[in-house]
Tab-separated table of C-alpha atoms in Angstrom:
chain	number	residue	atom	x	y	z
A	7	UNK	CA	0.000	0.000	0.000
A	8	UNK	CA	1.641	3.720	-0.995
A	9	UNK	CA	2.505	5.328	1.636
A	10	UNK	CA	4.315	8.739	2.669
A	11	UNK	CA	8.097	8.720	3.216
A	12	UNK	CA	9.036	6.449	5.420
A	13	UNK	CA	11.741	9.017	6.584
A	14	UNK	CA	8.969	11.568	7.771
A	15	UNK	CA	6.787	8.669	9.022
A	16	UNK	CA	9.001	7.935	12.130
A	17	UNK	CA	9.509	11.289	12.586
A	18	UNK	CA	6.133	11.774	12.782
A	19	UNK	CA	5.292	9.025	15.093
A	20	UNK	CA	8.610	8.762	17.744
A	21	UNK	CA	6.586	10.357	20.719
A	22	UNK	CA	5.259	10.625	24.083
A	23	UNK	CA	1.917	12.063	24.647
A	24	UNK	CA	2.084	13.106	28.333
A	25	UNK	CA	4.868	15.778	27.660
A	26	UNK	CA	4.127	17.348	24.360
A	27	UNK	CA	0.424	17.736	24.794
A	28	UNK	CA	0.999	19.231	27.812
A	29	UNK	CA	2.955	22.054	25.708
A	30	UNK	CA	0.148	22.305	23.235
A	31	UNK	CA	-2.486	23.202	25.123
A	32	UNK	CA	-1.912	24.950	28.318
A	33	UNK	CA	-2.437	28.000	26.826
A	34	UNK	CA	-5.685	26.929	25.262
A	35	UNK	CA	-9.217	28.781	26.358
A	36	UNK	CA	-10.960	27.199	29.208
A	37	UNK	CA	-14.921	27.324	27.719
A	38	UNK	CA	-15.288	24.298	26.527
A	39	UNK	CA	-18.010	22.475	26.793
A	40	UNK	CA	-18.382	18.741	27.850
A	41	UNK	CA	-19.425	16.472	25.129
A	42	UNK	CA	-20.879	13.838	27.652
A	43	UNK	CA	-22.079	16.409	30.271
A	44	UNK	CA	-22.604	19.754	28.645
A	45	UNK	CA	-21.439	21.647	30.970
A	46	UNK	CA	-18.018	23.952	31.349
A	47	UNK	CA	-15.165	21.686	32.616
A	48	UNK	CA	-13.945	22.080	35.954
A	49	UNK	CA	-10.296	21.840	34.633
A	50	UNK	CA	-8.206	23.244	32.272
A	51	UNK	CA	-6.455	20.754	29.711
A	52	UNK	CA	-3.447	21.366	31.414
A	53	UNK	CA	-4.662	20.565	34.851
A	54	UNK	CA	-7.159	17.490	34.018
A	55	UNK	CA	-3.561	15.629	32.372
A	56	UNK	CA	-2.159	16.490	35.191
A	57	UNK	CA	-5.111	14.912	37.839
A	58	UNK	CA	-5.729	11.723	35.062
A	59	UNK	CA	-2.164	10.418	34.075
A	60	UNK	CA	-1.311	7.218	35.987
A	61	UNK	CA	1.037	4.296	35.290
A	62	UNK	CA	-0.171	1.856	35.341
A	63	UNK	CA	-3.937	3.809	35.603
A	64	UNK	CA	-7.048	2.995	37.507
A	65	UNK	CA	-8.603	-0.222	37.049
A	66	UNK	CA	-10.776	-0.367	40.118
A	67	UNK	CA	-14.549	-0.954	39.638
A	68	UNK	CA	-15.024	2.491	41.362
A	69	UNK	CA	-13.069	4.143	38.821
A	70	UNK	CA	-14.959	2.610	35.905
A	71	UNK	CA	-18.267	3.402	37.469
A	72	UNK	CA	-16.785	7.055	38.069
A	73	UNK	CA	-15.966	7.703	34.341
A	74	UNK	CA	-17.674	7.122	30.897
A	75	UNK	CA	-15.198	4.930	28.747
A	76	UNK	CA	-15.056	6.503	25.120
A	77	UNK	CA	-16.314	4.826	22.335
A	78	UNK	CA	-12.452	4.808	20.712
A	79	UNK	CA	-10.658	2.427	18.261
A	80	UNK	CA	-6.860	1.732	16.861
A	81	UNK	CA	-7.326	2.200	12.737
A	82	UNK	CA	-5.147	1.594	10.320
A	83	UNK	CA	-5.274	0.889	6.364
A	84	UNK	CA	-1.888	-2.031	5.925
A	85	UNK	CA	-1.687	-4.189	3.686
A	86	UNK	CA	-1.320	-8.211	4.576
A	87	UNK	CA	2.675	-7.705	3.041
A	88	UNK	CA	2.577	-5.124	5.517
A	89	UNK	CA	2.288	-7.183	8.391
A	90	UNK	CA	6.317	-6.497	10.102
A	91	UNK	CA	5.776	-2.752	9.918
A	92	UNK	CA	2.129	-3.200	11.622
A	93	UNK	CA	3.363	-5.293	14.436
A	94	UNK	CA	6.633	-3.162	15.009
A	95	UNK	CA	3.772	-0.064	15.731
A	96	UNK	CA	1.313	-2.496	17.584
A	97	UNK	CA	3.949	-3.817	20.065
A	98	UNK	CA	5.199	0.173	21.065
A	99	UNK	CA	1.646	1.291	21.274
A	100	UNK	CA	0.534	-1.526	23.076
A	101	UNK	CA	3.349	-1.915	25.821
A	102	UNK	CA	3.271	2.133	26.264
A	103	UNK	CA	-0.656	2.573	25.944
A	104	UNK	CA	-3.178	0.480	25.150
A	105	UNK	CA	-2.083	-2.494	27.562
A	106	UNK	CA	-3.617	-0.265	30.052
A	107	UNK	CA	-6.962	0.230	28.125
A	108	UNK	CA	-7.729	-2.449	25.511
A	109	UNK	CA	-8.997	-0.292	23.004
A	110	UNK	CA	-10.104	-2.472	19.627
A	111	UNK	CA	-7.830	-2.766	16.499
A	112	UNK	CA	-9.614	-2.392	13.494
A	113	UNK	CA	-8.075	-2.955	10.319
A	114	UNK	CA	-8.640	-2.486	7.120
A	115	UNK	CA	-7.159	-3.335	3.639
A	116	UNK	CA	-8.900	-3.499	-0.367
A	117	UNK	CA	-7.766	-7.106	-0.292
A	118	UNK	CA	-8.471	-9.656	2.330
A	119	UNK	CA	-5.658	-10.206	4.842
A	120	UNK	CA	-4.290	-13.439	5.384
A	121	UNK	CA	-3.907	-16.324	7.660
A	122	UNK	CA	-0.525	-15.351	8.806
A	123	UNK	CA	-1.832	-11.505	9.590
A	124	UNK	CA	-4.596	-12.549	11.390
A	125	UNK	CA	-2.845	-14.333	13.507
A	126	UNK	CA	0.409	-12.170	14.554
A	127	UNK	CA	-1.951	-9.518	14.833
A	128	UNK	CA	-4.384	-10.609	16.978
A	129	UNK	CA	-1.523	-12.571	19.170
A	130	UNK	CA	0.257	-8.992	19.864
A	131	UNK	CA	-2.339	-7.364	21.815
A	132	UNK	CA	-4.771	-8.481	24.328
A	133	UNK	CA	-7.591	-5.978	23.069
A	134	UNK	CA	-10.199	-6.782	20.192
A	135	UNK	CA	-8.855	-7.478	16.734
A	136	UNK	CA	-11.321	-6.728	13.247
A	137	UNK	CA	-10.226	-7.093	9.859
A	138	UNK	CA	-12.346	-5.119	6.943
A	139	UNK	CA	-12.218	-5.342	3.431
A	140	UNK	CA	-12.682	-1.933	2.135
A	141	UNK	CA	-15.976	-1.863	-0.151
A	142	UNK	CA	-14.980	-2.153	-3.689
A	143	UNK	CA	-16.791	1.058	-4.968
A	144	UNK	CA	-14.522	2.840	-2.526
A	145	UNK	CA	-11.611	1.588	-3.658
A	146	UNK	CA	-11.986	2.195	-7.562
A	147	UNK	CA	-12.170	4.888	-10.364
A	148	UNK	CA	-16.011	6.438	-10.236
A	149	UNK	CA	-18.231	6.411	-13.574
A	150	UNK	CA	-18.184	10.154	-13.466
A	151	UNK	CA	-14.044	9.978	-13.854
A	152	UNK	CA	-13.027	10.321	-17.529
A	153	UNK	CA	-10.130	7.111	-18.108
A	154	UNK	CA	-8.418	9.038	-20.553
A	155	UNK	CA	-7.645	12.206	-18.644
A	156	UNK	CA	-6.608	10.055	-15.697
A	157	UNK	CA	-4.014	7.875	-17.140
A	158	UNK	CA	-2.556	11.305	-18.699
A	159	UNK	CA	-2.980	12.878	-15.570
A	160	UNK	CA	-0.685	10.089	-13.865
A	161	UNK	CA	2.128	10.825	-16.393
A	162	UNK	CA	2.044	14.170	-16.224
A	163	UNK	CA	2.308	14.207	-12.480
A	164	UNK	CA	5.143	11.467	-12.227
A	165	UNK	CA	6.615	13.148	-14.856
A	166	UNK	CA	6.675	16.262	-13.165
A	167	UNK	CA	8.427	14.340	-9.774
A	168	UNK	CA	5.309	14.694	-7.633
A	169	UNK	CA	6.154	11.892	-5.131
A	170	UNK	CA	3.837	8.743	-5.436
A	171	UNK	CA	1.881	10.845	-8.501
A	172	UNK	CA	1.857	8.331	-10.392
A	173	UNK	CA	0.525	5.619	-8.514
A	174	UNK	CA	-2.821	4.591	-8.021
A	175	UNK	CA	-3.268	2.669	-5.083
A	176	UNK	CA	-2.039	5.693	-3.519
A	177	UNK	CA	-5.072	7.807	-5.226
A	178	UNK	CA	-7.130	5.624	-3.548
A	179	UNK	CA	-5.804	5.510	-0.608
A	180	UNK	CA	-6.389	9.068	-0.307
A	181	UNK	CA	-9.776	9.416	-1.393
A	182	UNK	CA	-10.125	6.849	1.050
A	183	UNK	CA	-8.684	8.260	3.835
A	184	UNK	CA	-10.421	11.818	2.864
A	185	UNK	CA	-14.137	10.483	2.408
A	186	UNK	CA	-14.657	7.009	3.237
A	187	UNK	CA	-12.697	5.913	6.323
A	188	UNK	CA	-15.570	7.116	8.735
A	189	UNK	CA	-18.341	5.704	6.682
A	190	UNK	CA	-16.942	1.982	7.278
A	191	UNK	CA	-19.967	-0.233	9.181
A	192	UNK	CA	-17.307	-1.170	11.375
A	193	UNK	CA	-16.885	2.194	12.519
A	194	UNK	CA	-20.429	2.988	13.185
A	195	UNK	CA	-20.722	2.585	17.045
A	196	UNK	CA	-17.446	4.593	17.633
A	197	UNK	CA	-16.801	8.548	18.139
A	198	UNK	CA	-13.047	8.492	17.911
A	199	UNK	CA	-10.102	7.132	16.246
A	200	UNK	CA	-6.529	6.939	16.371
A	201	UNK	CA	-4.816	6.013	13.044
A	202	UNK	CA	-1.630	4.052	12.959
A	203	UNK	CA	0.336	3.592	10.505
A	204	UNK	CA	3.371	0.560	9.943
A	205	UNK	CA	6.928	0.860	10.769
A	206	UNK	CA	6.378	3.676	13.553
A	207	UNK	CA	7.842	3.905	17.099
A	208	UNK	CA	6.303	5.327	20.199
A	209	UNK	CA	9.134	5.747	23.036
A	210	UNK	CA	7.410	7.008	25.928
A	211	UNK	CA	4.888	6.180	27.919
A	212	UNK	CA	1.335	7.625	27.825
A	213	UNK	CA	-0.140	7.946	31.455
A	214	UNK	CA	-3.353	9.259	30.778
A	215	UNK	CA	-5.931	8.643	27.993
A	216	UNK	CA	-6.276	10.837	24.969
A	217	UNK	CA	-9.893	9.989	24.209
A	218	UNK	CA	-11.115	10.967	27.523
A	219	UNK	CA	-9.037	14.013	27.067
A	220	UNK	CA	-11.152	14.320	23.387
A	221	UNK	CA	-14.677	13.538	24.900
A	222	UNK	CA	-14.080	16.089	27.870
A	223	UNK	CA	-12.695	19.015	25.921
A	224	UNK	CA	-14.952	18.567	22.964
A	225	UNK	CA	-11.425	18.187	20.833
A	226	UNK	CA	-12.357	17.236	16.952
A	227	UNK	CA	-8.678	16.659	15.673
A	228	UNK	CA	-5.015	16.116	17.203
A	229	UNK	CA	-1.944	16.277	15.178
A	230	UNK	CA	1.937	15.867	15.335
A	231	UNK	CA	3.258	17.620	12.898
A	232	UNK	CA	3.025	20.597	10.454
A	233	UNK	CA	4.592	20.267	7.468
A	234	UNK	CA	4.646	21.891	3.463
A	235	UNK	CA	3.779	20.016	0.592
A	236	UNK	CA	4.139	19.830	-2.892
A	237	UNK	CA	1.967	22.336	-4.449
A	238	UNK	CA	2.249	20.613	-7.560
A	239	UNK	CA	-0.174	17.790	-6.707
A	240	UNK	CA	-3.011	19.925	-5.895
A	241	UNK	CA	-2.922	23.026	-7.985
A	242	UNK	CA	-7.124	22.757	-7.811
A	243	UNK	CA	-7.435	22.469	-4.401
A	244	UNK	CA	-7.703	25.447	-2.802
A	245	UNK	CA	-9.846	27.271	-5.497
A	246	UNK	CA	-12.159	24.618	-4.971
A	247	UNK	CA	-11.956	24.596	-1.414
A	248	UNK	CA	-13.019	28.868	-2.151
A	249	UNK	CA	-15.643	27.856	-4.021
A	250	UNK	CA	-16.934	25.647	-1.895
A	251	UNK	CA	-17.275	28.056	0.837
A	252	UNK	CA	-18.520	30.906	-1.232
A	253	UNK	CA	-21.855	28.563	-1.945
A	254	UNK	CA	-21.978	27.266	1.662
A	255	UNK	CA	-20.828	30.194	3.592
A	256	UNK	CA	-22.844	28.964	6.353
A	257	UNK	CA	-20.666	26.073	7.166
A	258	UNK	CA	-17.668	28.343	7.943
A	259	UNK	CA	-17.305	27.833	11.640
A	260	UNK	CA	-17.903	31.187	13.343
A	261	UNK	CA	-14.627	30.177	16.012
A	262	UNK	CA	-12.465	29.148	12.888
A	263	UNK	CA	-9.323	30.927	11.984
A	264	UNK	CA	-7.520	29.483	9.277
A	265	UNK	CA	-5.018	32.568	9.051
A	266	UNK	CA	-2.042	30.367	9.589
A	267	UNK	CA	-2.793	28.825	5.805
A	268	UNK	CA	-2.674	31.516	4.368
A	269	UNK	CA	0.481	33.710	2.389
A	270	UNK	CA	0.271	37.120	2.980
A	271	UNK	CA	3.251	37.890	1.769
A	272	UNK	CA	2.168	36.487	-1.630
A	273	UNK	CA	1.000	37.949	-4.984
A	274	UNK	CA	-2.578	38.913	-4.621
A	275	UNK	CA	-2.170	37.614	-0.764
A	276	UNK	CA	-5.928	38.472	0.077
A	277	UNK	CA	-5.266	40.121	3.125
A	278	UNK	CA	-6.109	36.627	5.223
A	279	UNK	CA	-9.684	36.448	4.553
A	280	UNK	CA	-10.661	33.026	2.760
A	281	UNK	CA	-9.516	35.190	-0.978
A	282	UNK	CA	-5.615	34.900	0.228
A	283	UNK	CA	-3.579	32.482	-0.916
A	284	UNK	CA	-2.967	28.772	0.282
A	285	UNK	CA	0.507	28.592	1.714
A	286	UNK	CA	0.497	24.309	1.241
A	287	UNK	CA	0.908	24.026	5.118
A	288	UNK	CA	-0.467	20.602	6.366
A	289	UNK	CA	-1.271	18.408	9.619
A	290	UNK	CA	1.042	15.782	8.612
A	291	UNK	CA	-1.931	12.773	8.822
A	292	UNK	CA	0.114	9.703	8.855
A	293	UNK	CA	-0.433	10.467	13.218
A	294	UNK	CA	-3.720	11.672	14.037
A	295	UNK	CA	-6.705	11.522	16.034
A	296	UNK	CA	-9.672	12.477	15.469
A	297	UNK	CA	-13.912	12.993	16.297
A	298	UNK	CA	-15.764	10.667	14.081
A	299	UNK	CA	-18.981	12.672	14.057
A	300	UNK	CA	-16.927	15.851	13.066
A	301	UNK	CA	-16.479	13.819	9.518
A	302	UNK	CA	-19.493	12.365	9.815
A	303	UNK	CA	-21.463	15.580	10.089
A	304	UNK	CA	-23.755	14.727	13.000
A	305	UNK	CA	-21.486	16.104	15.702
A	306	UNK	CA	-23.455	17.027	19.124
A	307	UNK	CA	-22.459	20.882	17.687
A	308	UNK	CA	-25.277	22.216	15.386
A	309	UNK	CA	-22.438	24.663	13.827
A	310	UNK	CA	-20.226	21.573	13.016
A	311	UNK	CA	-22.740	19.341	11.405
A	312	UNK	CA	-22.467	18.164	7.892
A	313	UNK	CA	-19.575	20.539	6.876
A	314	UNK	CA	-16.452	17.664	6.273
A	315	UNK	CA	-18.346	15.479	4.337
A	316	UNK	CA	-20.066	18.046	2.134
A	317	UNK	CA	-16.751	19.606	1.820
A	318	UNK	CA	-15.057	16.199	0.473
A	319	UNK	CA	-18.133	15.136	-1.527
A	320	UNK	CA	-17.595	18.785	-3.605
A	321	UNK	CA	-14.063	18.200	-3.802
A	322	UNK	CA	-14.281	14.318	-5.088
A	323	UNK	CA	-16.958	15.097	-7.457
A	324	UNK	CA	-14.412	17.640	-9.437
A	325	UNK	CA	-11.640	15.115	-9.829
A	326	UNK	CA	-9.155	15.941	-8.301
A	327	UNK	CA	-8.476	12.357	-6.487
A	328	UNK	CA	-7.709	11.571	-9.874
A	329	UNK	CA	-6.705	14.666	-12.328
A	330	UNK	CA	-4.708	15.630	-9.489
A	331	UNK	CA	-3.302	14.231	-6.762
A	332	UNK	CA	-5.479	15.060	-3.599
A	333	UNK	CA	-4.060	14.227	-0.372
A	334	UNK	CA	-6.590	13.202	2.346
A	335	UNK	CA	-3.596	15.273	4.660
A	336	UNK	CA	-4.323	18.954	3.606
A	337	UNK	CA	-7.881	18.101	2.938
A	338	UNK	CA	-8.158	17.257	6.756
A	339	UNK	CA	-6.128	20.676	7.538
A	340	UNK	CA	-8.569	22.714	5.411
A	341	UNK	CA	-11.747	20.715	6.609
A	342	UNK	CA	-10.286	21.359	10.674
A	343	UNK	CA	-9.507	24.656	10.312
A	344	UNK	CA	-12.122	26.007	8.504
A	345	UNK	CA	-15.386	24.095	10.138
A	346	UNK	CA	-14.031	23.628	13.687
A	347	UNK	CA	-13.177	25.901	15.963
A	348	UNK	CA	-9.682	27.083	16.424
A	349	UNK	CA	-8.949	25.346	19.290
A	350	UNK	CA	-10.303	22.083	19.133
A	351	UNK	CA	-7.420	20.909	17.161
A	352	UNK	CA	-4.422	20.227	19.773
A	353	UNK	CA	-0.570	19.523	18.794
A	354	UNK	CA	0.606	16.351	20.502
A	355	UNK	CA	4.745	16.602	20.159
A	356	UNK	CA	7.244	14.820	20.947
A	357	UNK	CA	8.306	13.017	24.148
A	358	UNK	CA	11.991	14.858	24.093
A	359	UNK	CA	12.593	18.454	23.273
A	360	UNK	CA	13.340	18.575	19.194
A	361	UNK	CA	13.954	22.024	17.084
A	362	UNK	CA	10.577	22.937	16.305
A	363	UNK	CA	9.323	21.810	12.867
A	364	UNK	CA	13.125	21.173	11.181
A	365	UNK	CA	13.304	20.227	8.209
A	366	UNK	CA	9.505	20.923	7.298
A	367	UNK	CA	9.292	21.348	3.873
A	368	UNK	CA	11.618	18.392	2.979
A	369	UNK	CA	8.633	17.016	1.196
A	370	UNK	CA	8.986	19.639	-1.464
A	371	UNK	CA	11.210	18.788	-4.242
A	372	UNK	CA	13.906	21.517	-5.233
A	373	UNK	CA	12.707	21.947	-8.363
A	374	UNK	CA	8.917	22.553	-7.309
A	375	UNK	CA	8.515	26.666	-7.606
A	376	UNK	CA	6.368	26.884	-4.958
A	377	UNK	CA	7.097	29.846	-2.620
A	378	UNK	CA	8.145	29.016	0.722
A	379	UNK	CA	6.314	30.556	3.733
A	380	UNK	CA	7.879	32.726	5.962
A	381	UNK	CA	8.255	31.069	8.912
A	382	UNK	CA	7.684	27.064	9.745
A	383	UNK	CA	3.959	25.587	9.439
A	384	UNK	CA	3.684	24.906	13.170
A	385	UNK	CA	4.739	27.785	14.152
A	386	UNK	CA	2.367	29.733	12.269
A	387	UNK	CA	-0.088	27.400	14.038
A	388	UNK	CA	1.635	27.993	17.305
A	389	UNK	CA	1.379	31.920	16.969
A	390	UNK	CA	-1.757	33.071	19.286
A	391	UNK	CA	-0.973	36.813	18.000
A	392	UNK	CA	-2.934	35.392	14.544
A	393	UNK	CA	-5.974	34.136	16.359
A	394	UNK	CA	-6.194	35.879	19.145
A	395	UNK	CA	-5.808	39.273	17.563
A	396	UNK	CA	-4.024	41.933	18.456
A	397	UNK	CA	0.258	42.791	18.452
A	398	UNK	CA	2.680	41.702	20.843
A	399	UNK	CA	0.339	42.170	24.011
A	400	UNK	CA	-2.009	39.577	22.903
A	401	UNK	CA	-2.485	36.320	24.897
A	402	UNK	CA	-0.794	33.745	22.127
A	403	UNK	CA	2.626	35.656	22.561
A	404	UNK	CA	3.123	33.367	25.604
A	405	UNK	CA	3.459	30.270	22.697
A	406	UNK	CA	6.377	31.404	20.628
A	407	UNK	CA	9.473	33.892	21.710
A	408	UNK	CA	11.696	35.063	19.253
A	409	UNK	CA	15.568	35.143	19.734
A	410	UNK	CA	17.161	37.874	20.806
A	411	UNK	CA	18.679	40.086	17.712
A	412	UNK	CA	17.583	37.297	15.158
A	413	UNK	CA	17.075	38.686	11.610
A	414	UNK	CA	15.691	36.254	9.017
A	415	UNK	CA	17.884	37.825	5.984
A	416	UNK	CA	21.285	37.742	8.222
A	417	UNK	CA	20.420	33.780	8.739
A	418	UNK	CA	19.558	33.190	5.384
A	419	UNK	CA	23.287	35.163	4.184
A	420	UNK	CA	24.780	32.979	6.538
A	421	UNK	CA	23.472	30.047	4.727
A	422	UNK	CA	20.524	29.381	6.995
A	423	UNK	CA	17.102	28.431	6.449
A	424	UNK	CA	15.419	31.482	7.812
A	425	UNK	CA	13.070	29.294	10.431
A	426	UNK	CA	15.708	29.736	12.983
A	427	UNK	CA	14.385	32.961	14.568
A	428	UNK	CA	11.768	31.370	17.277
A	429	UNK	CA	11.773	29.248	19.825
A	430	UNK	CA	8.446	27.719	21.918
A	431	UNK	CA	9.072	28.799	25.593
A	432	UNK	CA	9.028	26.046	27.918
A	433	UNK	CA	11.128	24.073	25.302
């Protein structure tokens, strides 16, 4: 099965919840509301990891009695020749997690998975094990695609060096990953998922549980990394996305603020209403969680419903799973950060301090043309003083602190990339 680089994949993936999601969301508002109670939270984020991370945690009657579990599963899309990379993620997740919890695997594949699969996989964890074959009309070229423009499409992408263009499994991987995963049967009596992909590591241990964390914050989507990609594979997608938004303006979420996608340093730059221009910054999704009901569209918030899948439905209908080369990861980015609030989407990081978002845009070729945005993609996300308004007395300027006497042209005439310039404090 096509997948991204493995490269980025580990570096996605080689973390420790308890630490970096602590750094992620202690500044975030307090209103939230309860999905299971409806009612404002006693806690911050930052306090209620604090008061629910144990090792091992509590398995006492009492304490199950005392607290709703989440409906929650493991997902991931692996092939049956995949099966060493799935077990190497299953056996770090399982001894620093899931042990504790026994949340279900679910898997799911567009062939059937073997004898051998079935059986390592199920024999390295002591929770639940499904296997699902994806249905075949979501894992094939629709009527409404023309054959002829997609085969030309594939050359002219691979042709051009967009990486896995001209593959494609990997087309349908992402259309699958975009608009289908949360339709699966098998997914219909859960609210939240946590996708894992082969050949990933997870090095510390996670003391508390991030779907509780999820259901009590009303949280639709966590992350691990920002990164840029290759503009070249989606050329259409944010005009469409534009268009989208200009027929359904009512689906905009009034607590969105996308401002950190957007170039306003660019050529007709739009002045960072939804007119600007996409910078190609994207929650890596190869590590994510996420609100099934938020893609669904019958989340317990009225000014949530419907949006993601209308969204994706618009966007599959115009081809560009196929003309183009559509990634389900900046589709997600778009879908979170225009239809969800603006912070219901934490950052979970990494378990050890690492230079913040090095090496981001890595997955853009040198000879794409794209421009370059000024400053890293997560820390545009990081920087409060975008959308919480306001200069340097706003409440975000407690996320990111800029070096003393840094200038991004001296760095970049001393051979730099010109993203040393900030730090995160606390890091």
């Amino acid at each position: 099965m096509s997948r991204q680089s493995r490269q980025w994949t580990m570096l996605t993936l080689c973390l420790g919840l308890f630490a970096c999601l602590y750094l992620a969301i202690t500044s975030l508002p307090t209103h939230h509301a309860s999905r299971h109670h409806q009612q404002l939270p006693k806690l911050t984020p930052h306090e209620w990891i604090h008061q629910h991370s144990h090792l091992p945690p509590p398995s006492s009657s009492n304490n199950r009695r005392r607290r709703r579990r989440p409906r929650a599963a493991l997902i991931s899309l692996v092939r049956s020749s995949e099966l060493p990379g799935i077990l190497q993620s299953m056996s770090q997740l399982e001894y620093h997690f899931n042990r504790h919890h026994h949340y279900p695997w679910h898997f799911f594949s567009e062939t059937a998975f073997t004898p051998a699969f079935i059986n390592a996989t199920s024999s390295a964890t002591r929770a639940p094990t499904s296997y699902h074959l994806i249905p075949h009309a979501h894992w094939s070229i629709p009527d409404f695609i023309s054959r002829d423009r997609f085969i030309q499409s594939l050359d002219y992408v691979g042709a051009l060096g967009v990486g896995k263009g001209h593959m494609v499994s990997y087309r349908h991987m992402c259309r699958w990953n975009s608009r289908f995963f949360y339709q699966h049967p098998a997914l219909r009596d859960y609210d939240y998922y946590w996708r894992v992909e082969p050949d990933v590591h997870f090095f510390c241990s996670i003391p508390y549980d991030p779907f509780a964390l999820f259901a009590e914050f009303g949280f639709v989507y966590g992350f691990n990394m920002a990164i840029l990609d290759d503009a070249r594979s989606f050329p259409s997608l944010w005009p469409a996305t534009r268009d989208f938004i200009a027929k359904n303006p009512q689906l905009l979420h009034p607590e969105a603020d996308p401002s950190w996608l957007f170039d306003l340093d660019a050529v007709g730059g739009g002045g960072g209403g939804i007119d600007s221009v996409y910078n190609n910054c994207q929650f890596f999704s190869n590590f994510e969680l996420g609100d099934l009901n938020f893609f669904r569209g019958n989340h317990s918030s009225a000014n949530m419903n419907a949006a993601h899948d209308l969204y994706v439905r618009h966007l599959d209908r115009l081809g560009g799973f196929f003309y183009e080369r559509f990634g389900d990861a900046p589709i997600h980015t778009l879908s979170v950060s225009l239809f969800a609030p603006r912070d219901r989407h934490p950052q979970f990081c990494a378990c050890e301090p690492t230079p913040l978002d090095e090496n981001f845009y890595k997955l853009v070729p040198m000879q794409s043309p794209q421009r370059k945005p000024a400053d890293t993609c997560l820390r545009m996300w990081l920087d409060g003083s975008r959308w919480f308004g306001g200069g340097g007395g706003s409440k975000g300027t407690g996320w990111l602190e800029k070096k003393p006497g840094w200038a991004r042209d001296v760095e970049l005439a001393w051979g730099g990339d010109g993203y040393g310039g900030y730090v995160r404090q606390g890091v």
